[in-house]
């Protein structure tokens, strides 16, 4: 099953500008927040369908 | 010798150029960075070529192959690995390439015009009959279905279709999807319609579509795909290998696969014992901010010692570089020490995709 999960913030605790795509709960790719990126377009469509990404893991 | 004659026809905006006339990238199937055998939909096989749909009770595989007509060295091969002779309404197998909007901006799509474009290709199929090749805009609101006939089984044949440039619809001319070209080898009634006109449809072919999956072990090869301006198919636009590869790198880049320890164009700095971040430099400016995927393990290396890393985050992404940082699973890092990044074995891959 395809889901998404927020990436953890960086060492300065600034939020990530990408999101993980998960397949069967394993990370398969890291997608930047770029409207021209087709993987990001697919993520936005997934969210528009009423889904919510998992929160980032604690680091 | 003095130049005495200029062919005015070659100077017009609708002239067919003699170089870089092919809007398809990797039409001869020579670039194969993924080196993959593909059996699932929405997956890229040779560079720029994507297996679009595999909806069938049978199964097929796509891969680069060295069977090719004279003048070519590679093709894209489809092999039927499990037959499906009874085509259902929703069955569909097609593969495609999206051409970037910048690369069709001169053709006049969506404007008043009387232009044409021509698509030519070499095909070799063990299953004779009629096949569909379709063209569409970015949101598939404008689609044109065309067909061609494979006359002789397992024989290379060159096919040509000439299409009027669409005068309606929205056609993107930036770094988005410009025009998509899809080749269909199996399609049910849900994807069959009328050929020969632009319309609002999801069709890929006509009711005459052949079924490659009628026979287990059937094969379909294609190469020499060219899409060019004008109403005449001209000779294939052979480009230097390095040039074709550079065109592909705008959409996909990969590291690894040459040795057990391939160096990646990266310099990282340790932050604390488990955290490291640095700059990944891309091999070429990409179409859009790319997606990162990786397989197998990597090492951060300070010359004396390698530290295993199994998980990355790519963020602050640009078109020619990005920040790559650890996402857990790494220990032993020393703060403020520089680190190189290498693969851990020959199967490790780090890949960037900005495909359309």
Coordinates of C-alpha atoms in Angstrom, one line a residue:
Chain A
X1 CA 0.0 0.0 0.0
X2 CA 1.2 3.5 -0.9
X3 CA 1.4 6.0 1.9
X4 CA 3.6 9.1 2.7
X5 CA 5.5 10.3 5.7
X6 CA 7.0 13.6 6.6
X7 CA 10.8 13.8 6.7
X8 CA 12.3 14.7 10.0
X9 CA 13.7 18.3 10.4
X10 CA 17.3 19.0 9.9
X11 CA 20.0 19.5 12.6
X12 CA 19.0 23.1 13.1
X13 CA 15.4 21.8 13.6
X14 CA 14.2 23.5 10.3
X15 CA 11.4 21.6 8.6
X16 CA 12.3 19.4 5.6
X17 CA 11.3 20.5 2.1
X18 CA 10.6 16.9 0.9
X19 CA 8.4 14.0 1.9
X20 CA 8.9 10.2 1.9
X21 CA 6.8 7.9 -0.3
X22 CA 6.3 4.6 1.5
X23 CA 5.4 1.3 0.1
X24 CA 4.3 -1.4 2.6
X25 CA 5.7 0.9 5.3
X26 CA 9.2 1.1 3.7
X27 CA 10.7 4.3 2.2
X28 CA 10.9 4.0 -1.5
X29 CA 11.6 7.6 -2.5
X30 CA 12.1 11.1 -1.2
X31 CA 10.1 13.7 -3.1
X32 CA 10.8 17.5 -3.1
X33 CA 8.0 20.0 -2.8
X34 CA 8.1 21.0 -6.5
X35 CA 4.9 21.5 -8.4
X36 CA 6.8 20.4 -11.6
X37 CA 7.8 17.1 -10.0
X38 CA 5.3 14.4 -11.2
X39 CA 5.9 12.4 -8.0
X40 CA 4.9 15.5 -6.0
X41 CA 1.8 15.9 -8.2
X42 CA 0.9 12.3 -7.3
X43 CA 1.3 13.1 -3.6
X44 CA -0.9 16.2 -3.9
X45 CA -3.6 14.1 -5.6
X46 CA -3.3 11.5 -2.8
X47 CA -3.8 14.3 -0.2
X48 CA -6.7 15.8 -2.2
X49 CA -8.4 12.3 -2.0
X50 CA -8.6 12.8 1.7
X51 CA -5.4 11.1 2.9
X52 CA -3.0 12.4 5.4
X53 CA 0.8 11.7 5.6
X54 CA 2.3 10.1 8.7
X55 CA 4.2 12.4 11.0
X56 CA 8.0 12.5 10.9
X57 CA 9.9 10.1 13.2
X58 CA 11.6 11.6 16.2
X59 CA 15.4 12.1 15.7
Chain B
X1 CA 32.8 27.5 -54.2
X2 CA 30.4 30.4 -53.9
X3 CA 26.9 29.8 -52.5
X4 CA 24.5 30.6 -55.3
X5 CA 21.2 28.9 -54.4
X6 CA 19.2 29.1 -51.2
X7 CA 16.2 26.8 -50.8
X8 CA 13.7 29.2 -49.3
X9 CA 11.6 26.2 -48.2
X10 CA 14.4 25.3 -45.7
X11 CA 14.3 28.7 -44.1
X12 CA 10.6 28.7 -43.2
X13 CA 9.3 28.1 -39.7
X14 CA 7.6 24.9 -40.9
X15 CA 10.7 23.5 -42.6
X16 CA 11.9 20.0 -41.7
X17 CA 15.3 20.5 -40.2
X18 CA 18.3 18.3 -41.0
X19 CA 19.6 18.0 -37.5
X20 CA 17.9 17.7 -34.1
X21 CA 14.7 17.3 -35.9
X22 CA 13.6 14.3 -33.7
X23 CA 11.5 15.5 -30.7
X24 CA 11.6 12.0 -29.3
X25 CA 14.6 11.4 -26.9
X26 CA 16.3 8.0 -27.1
X27 CA 14.1 6.9 -30.1
X28 CA 16.8 4.3 -31.0
X29 CA 16.7 2.8 -27.4
X30 CA 20.4 3.1 -27.0
X31 CA 20.4 4.8 -23.5
X32 CA 19.5 2.3 -20.8
X33 CA 20.6 3.8 -17.4
X34 CA 18.2 1.7 -15.4
X35 CA 19.1 -1.6 -17.1
X36 CA 15.8 -3.0 -16.0
X37 CA 13.4 -5.7 -17.1
X38 CA 10.0 -4.1 -16.3
X39 CA 6.8 -6.1 -15.6
X40 CA 4.7 -3.5 -13.8
X41 CA 2.9 -0.4 -14.9
X42 CA 4.0 3.2 -14.5
X43 CA 7.7 2.1 -14.6
X44 CA 10.5 3.4 -16.8
X45 CA 12.4 0.9 -18.9
X46 CA 14.9 2.3 -21.4
X47 CA 15.6 6.0 -20.8
X48 CA 12.5 8.3 -21.4
X49 CA 10.3 5.3 -22.2
X50 CA 7.7 4.3 -19.6
X51 CA 5.5 1.3 -19.4
X52 CA 2.2 3.0 -19.0
X53 CA -0.5 0.4 -18.3
X54 CA -0.4 -3.4 -17.8
X55 CA -4.0 -4.3 -17.2
X56 CA -4.5 -7.9 -18.1
X57 CA -4.9 -11.4 -16.6
X58 CA -1.7 -12.3 -18.6
X59 CA 1.7 -10.9 -18.1
X60 CA 4.5 -9.3 -20.2
X61 CA 8.0 -8.0 -19.7
X62 CA 9.7 -5.0 -21.3
X63 CA 13.5 -4.6 -21.7
X64 CA 16.2 -3.3 -24.0
X65 CA 17.3 -5.8 -26.7
X66 CA 20.0 -6.0 -29.3
X67 CA 17.6 -7.2 -32.1
X68 CA 17.3 -4.3 -34.5
X69 CA 16.9 -3.4 -38.2
X70 CA 19.9 -2.3 -40.3
X71 CA 21.2 1.0 -39.0
X72 CA 20.2 0.4 -35.4
X73 CA 21.8 -1.6 -32.6
X74 CA 19.0 -1.7 -30.0
X75 CA 15.3 -2.0 -29.6
X76 CA 12.7 -2.1 -26.9
X77 CA 11.4 -5.6 -26.6
X78 CA 8.0 -6.8 -25.2
X79 CA 7.8 -10.5 -24.4
X80 CA 4.5 -12.2 -23.5
X81 CA 5.2 -14.4 -20.5
X82 CA 1.6 -15.4 -19.9
X83 CA -1.1 -15.3 -22.6
X84 CA -4.5 -13.6 -22.3
X85 CA -6.4 -14.4 -25.4
X86 CA -9.8 -13.2 -24.2
X87 CA -9.5 -9.4 -24.2
X88 CA -11.6 -7.8 -21.5
X89 CA -13.1 -4.3 -21.8
X90 CA -10.6 -2.8 -19.3
X91 CA -7.5 -4.6 -20.5
X92 CA -4.8 -2.3 -21.7
X93 CA -1.1 -2.6 -22.3
X94 CA 0.8 0.4 -23.7
X95 CA 4.1 2.2 -23.3
X96 CA 4.8 5.9 -23.9
X97 CA 7.1 8.9 -23.9
X98 CA 6.1 12.4 -22.8
X99 CA 7.9 15.1 -24.8
X100 CA 8.6 18.2 -22.8
X101 CA 6.6 21.3 -23.7
X102 CA 9.7 23.3 -24.5
X103 CA 10.5 20.8 -27.3
X104 CA 7.2 21.2 -29.1
X105 CA 6.7 24.9 -28.5
X106 CA 7.4 25.8 -32.2
X107 CA 4.7 23.4 -33.6
X108 CA 1.7 25.6 -32.9
X109 CA -0.5 23.2 -30.8
X110 CA -3.7 24.8 -29.6
X111 CA -3.5 27.7 -32.1
X112 CA -5.0 28.3 -35.5
X113 CA -2.6 26.5 -37.9
X114 CA -2.4 24.1 -40.8
X115 CA 0.7 22.3 -39.6
X116 CA 1.4 18.6 -39.4
X117 CA 3.8 16.4 -37.5
X118 CA 5.0 13.0 -38.6
X119 CA 5.9 10.0 -36.4
X120 CA 7.9 7.1 -37.9
X121 CA 9.3 4.0 -36.3
X122 CA 10.5 0.5 -37.0
X123 CA 8.5 -2.4 -35.6
X124 CA 8.8 -6.2 -35.5
X125 CA 6.0 -8.2 -34.1
X126 CA 5.3 -11.9 -34.1
X127 CA 1.6 -11.0 -34.0
X128 CA 0.4 -9.4 -37.3
X129 CA -2.5 -7.0 -37.5
X130 CA -3.5 -3.5 -36.6
X131 CA -2.0 -1.6 -33.7
X132 CA -2.8 1.8 -32.2
X133 CA -0.4 4.7 -31.6
X134 CA -2.0 7.7 -29.9
X135 CA -1.1 11.3 -29.1
X136 CA -2.3 13.4 -26.2
X137 CA -1.9 16.7 -24.4
X138 CA -0.8 17.0 -20.7
X139 CA -4.2 16.3 -19.1
X140 CA -5.4 13.9 -21.9
X141 CA -8.2 16.3 -22.8
X142 CA -7.1 16.2 -26.4
X143 CA -6.3 12.8 -27.9
X144 CA -5.6 11.6 -31.4
X145 CA -5.7 7.9 -32.3
X146 CA -3.9 6.6 -35.3
X147 CA -3.2 3.0 -36.4
X148 CA -0.6 1.1 -38.4
X149 CA -0.5 -2.5 -39.7
X150 CA 2.1 -5.2 -39.0
X151 CA 1.9 -7.1 -42.3
X152 CA 4.5 -9.9 -41.8
X153 CA 5.2 -11.7 -38.6
X154 CA 8.6 -11.3 -37.0
X155 CA 9.9 -9.0 -39.7
X156 CA 11.2 -5.5 -39.4
X157 CA 8.8 -2.9 -41.0
X158 CA 9.0 0.8 -41.0
X159 CA 5.7 2.6 -40.3
X160 CA 4.7 6.3 -40.6
X161 CA 1.8 8.2 -39.4
X162 CA 1.2 11.9 -40.2
X163 CA -1.1 13.9 -37.9
X164 CA -2.5 17.4 -38.2
X165 CA -1.3 19.7 -35.3
X166 CA -4.3 20.2 -33.0
X167 CA -5.8 23.7 -33.2
X168 CA -7.8 23.4 -30.0
X169 CA -7.2 22.6 -26.3
X170 CA -4.5 23.6 -23.9
X171 CA -1.0 22.6 -24.8
X172 CA 1.9 23.3 -22.4
X173 CA 5.1 24.8 -23.8
X174 CA 7.3 24.9 -20.7
X175 CA 9.0 22.2 -18.7
X176 CA 5.8 20.3 -18.2
X177 CA 4.3 17.6 -20.4
X178 CA 4.0 18.8 -23.9
X179 CA 2.7 15.9 -26.0
X180 CA 2.5 12.2 -25.1
X181 CA 2.9 9.4 -27.6
X182 CA 1.7 5.9 -26.6
X183 CA 2.0 2.6 -28.4
X184 CA -0.6 0.0 -27.6
X185 CA -0.2 -3.8 -28.0
X186 CA -3.5 -4.8 -26.3
X187 CA -6.6 -2.9 -25.5
X188 CA -10.2 -3.6 -24.6
X189 CA -13.3 -1.8 -25.7
X190 CA -13.0 0.9 -23.0
X191 CA -9.9 2.2 -24.9
X192 CA -11.2 1.7 -28.5
X193 CA -12.6 4.5 -30.7
X194 CA -12.3 6.2 -34.0
X195 CA -9.0 7.0 -35.6
X196 CA -8.1 10.1 -37.5
X197 CA -9.3 13.1 -35.5
X198 CA -8.6 15.1 -32.3
X199 CA -11.2 14.7 -29.6
X200 CA -11.9 14.4 -25.9
X201 CA -11.4 10.7 -25.2
X202 CA -9.4 8.2 -23.3
X203 CA -8.9 6.0 -26.4
X204 CA -5.6 4.5 -27.3
X205 CA -6.6 2.5 -30.4
X206 CA -9.5 1.2 -32.6
X207 CA -11.7 -1.9 -32.5
X208 CA -9.3 -3.4 -35.0
X209 CA -6.5 -3.6 -32.4
X210 CA -4.4 -6.8 -32.5
X211 CA -3.8 -8.7 -29.2
X212 CA -0.1 -9.4 -28.7
X213 CA -1.1 -11.5 -25.7
X214 CA -3.0 -14.0 -27.8
X215 CA 0.0 -16.2 -27.8
X216 CA 2.4 -17.0 -24.9
X217 CA 6.0 -16.2 -26.0
X218 CA 4.9 -13.5 -28.6
X219 CA 7.3 -10.7 -29.1
X220 CA 7.1 -7.1 -30.2
X221 CA 10.2 -4.9 -30.9
X222 CA 10.3 -1.2 -31.6
X223 CA 13.1 1.2 -32.4
X224 CA 13.9 4.3 -34.6
X225 CA 11.0 6.2 -33.2
X226 CA 11.0 9.8 -34.6
X227 CA 8.5 12.6 -34.2
X228 CA 9.2 15.5 -36.4
X229 CA 7.6 18.6 -37.8
X230 CA 5.9 18.4 -41.2
X231 CA 4.0 15.9 -43.2
X232 CA 7.0 13.8 -44.4
X233 CA 9.0 11.2 -42.6
X234 CA 12.7 11.9 -43.1
X235 CA 15.7 9.7 -42.3
X236 CA 16.3 8.9 -38.6
X237 CA 18.1 11.7 -36.6
X238 CA 21.2 9.8 -35.5
X239 CA 22.7 11.8 -32.6
X240 CA 26.1 11.2 -30.9
X241 CA 25.8 8.8 -28.0
X242 CA 27.1 11.4 -25.6
X243 CA 24.5 13.9 -26.8
X244 CA 21.6 11.4 -26.5
X245 CA 22.8 10.5 -23.0
X246 CA 23.0 14.2 -22.0
X247 CA 19.4 14.7 -23.2
X248 CA 18.4 11.8 -21.0
X249 CA 20.2 13.1 -17.9
X250 CA 17.8 16.1 -17.8
X251 CA 15.2 13.5 -16.7
X252 CA 17.1 10.7 -14.9
X253 CA 20.5 10.2 -13.3
X254 CA 22.1 7.3 -11.5
X255 CA 25.2 6.5 -9.5
X256 CA 26.7 3.0 -8.8
X257 CA 27.0 -0.2 -10.6
X258 CA 30.6 0.0 -11.8
X259 CA 32.4 -1.4 -8.8
X260 CA 31.9 -2.2 -5.1
X261 CA 33.0 1.3 -4.1
X262 CA 31.8 3.9 -6.6
X263 CA 32.3 7.5 -5.5
X264 CA 29.3 9.8 -5.6
X265 CA 29.6 13.5 -6.4
X266 CA 29.0 14.5 -2.8
X267 CA 30.8 16.2 0.1
X268 CA 29.3 15.9 3.5
X269 CA 30.2 17.4 6.9
X270 CA 29.5 15.6 10.2
X271 CA 27.2 17.4 12.7
X272 CA 27.2 14.9 15.6
X273 CA 27.7 11.1 16.0
X274 CA 24.6 10.2 14.0
X275 CA 23.9 13.2 11.8
X276 CA 25.7 14.3 8.6
X277 CA 24.7 16.5 5.8
X278 CA 26.2 17.8 2.6
X279 CA 25.8 18.7 -1.0
X280 CA 25.0 16.3 -3.8
X281 CA 26.0 17.7 -7.2
X282 CA 23.9 16.5 -10.1
X283 CA 25.5 15.3 -13.3
X284 CA 23.5 17.8 -15.3
X285 CA 20.8 20.5 -14.7
X286 CA 17.5 18.6 -14.4
X287 CA 14.0 19.4 -15.7
X288 CA 12.6 19.9 -12.3
X289 CA 13.6 19.3 -8.7
X290 CA 14.2 15.5 -8.8
X291 CA 12.9 12.7 -6.6
X292 CA 15.6 10.6 -4.8
X293 CA 15.4 6.8 -4.8
X294 CA 18.2 4.4 -3.6
X295 CA 18.7 0.7 -3.3
X296 CA 21.1 -1.3 -1.1
X297 CA 23.6 0.4 1.2
X298 CA 26.2 3.2 1.1
X299 CA 29.1 4.4 3.2
X300 CA 30.2 7.8 4.5
X301 CA 34.0 7.6 4.3
X302 CA 36.6 9.8 6.0
X303 CA 39.5 8.0 4.2
X304 CA 40.3 5.9 7.3
X305 CA 36.9 4.4 8.0
X306 CA 33.6 3.9 6.3
X307 CA 30.3 4.3 8.2
X308 CA 27.3 2.5 6.8
X309 CA 24.2 4.5 5.8
X310 CA 21.0 3.0 4.8
X311 CA 18.6 5.9 4.7
X312 CA 18.8 9.4 3.2
X313 CA 16.8 12.6 3.0
X314 CA 17.1 14.8 -0.1
X315 CA 15.9 18.4 0.6
X316 CA 16.6 22.0 -0.2
X317 CA 16.5 20.6 -3.7
X318 CA 17.5 22.7 -6.8
X319 CA 17.9 21.8 -10.4
X320 CA 21.7 21.2 -10.2
X321 CA 22.3 20.3 -6.6
X322 CA 20.6 19.5 -3.3
X323 CA 21.2 18.8 0.3
X324 CA 21.6 15.1 1.1
X325 CA 21.5 14.2 4.8
X326 CA 21.2 11.1 7.0
X327 CA 17.8 9.9 8.0
X328 CA 18.8 7.6 10.9
X329 CA 20.7 4.3 11.0
X330 CA 24.2 5.9 11.0
X331 CA 26.6 6.1 13.9
X332 CA 30.2 6.9 14.6
X333 CA 30.2 10.2 12.7
X334 CA 32.6 12.9 14.0
X335 CA 31.3 16.4 14.1
X336 CA 32.7 18.9 11.6
X337 CA 34.8 16.2 9.8
X338 CA 34.4 16.0 6.0
X339 CA 33.0 12.8 4.5
X340 CA 32.9 11.3 1.1
X341 CA 29.9 9.1 0.0
X342 CA 30.4 5.8 -1.8
X343 CA 28.4 2.7 -2.7
X344 CA 28.9 -0.3 -0.5
X345 CA 28.7 -2.9 -3.3
X346 CA 28.1 -3.2 -7.0
X347 CA 24.3 -3.4 -6.5
X348 CA 24.0 -0.1 -4.7
X349 CA 22.2 2.6 -6.7
X350 CA 21.4 6.2 -5.9
X351 CA 19.0 7.7 -8.5
X352 CA 17.4 11.0 -9.3
X353 CA 14.3 11.3 -11.4
X354 CA 12.7 14.4 -12.9
X355 CA 10.7 12.4 -15.5
X356 CA 7.5 13.7 -17.0

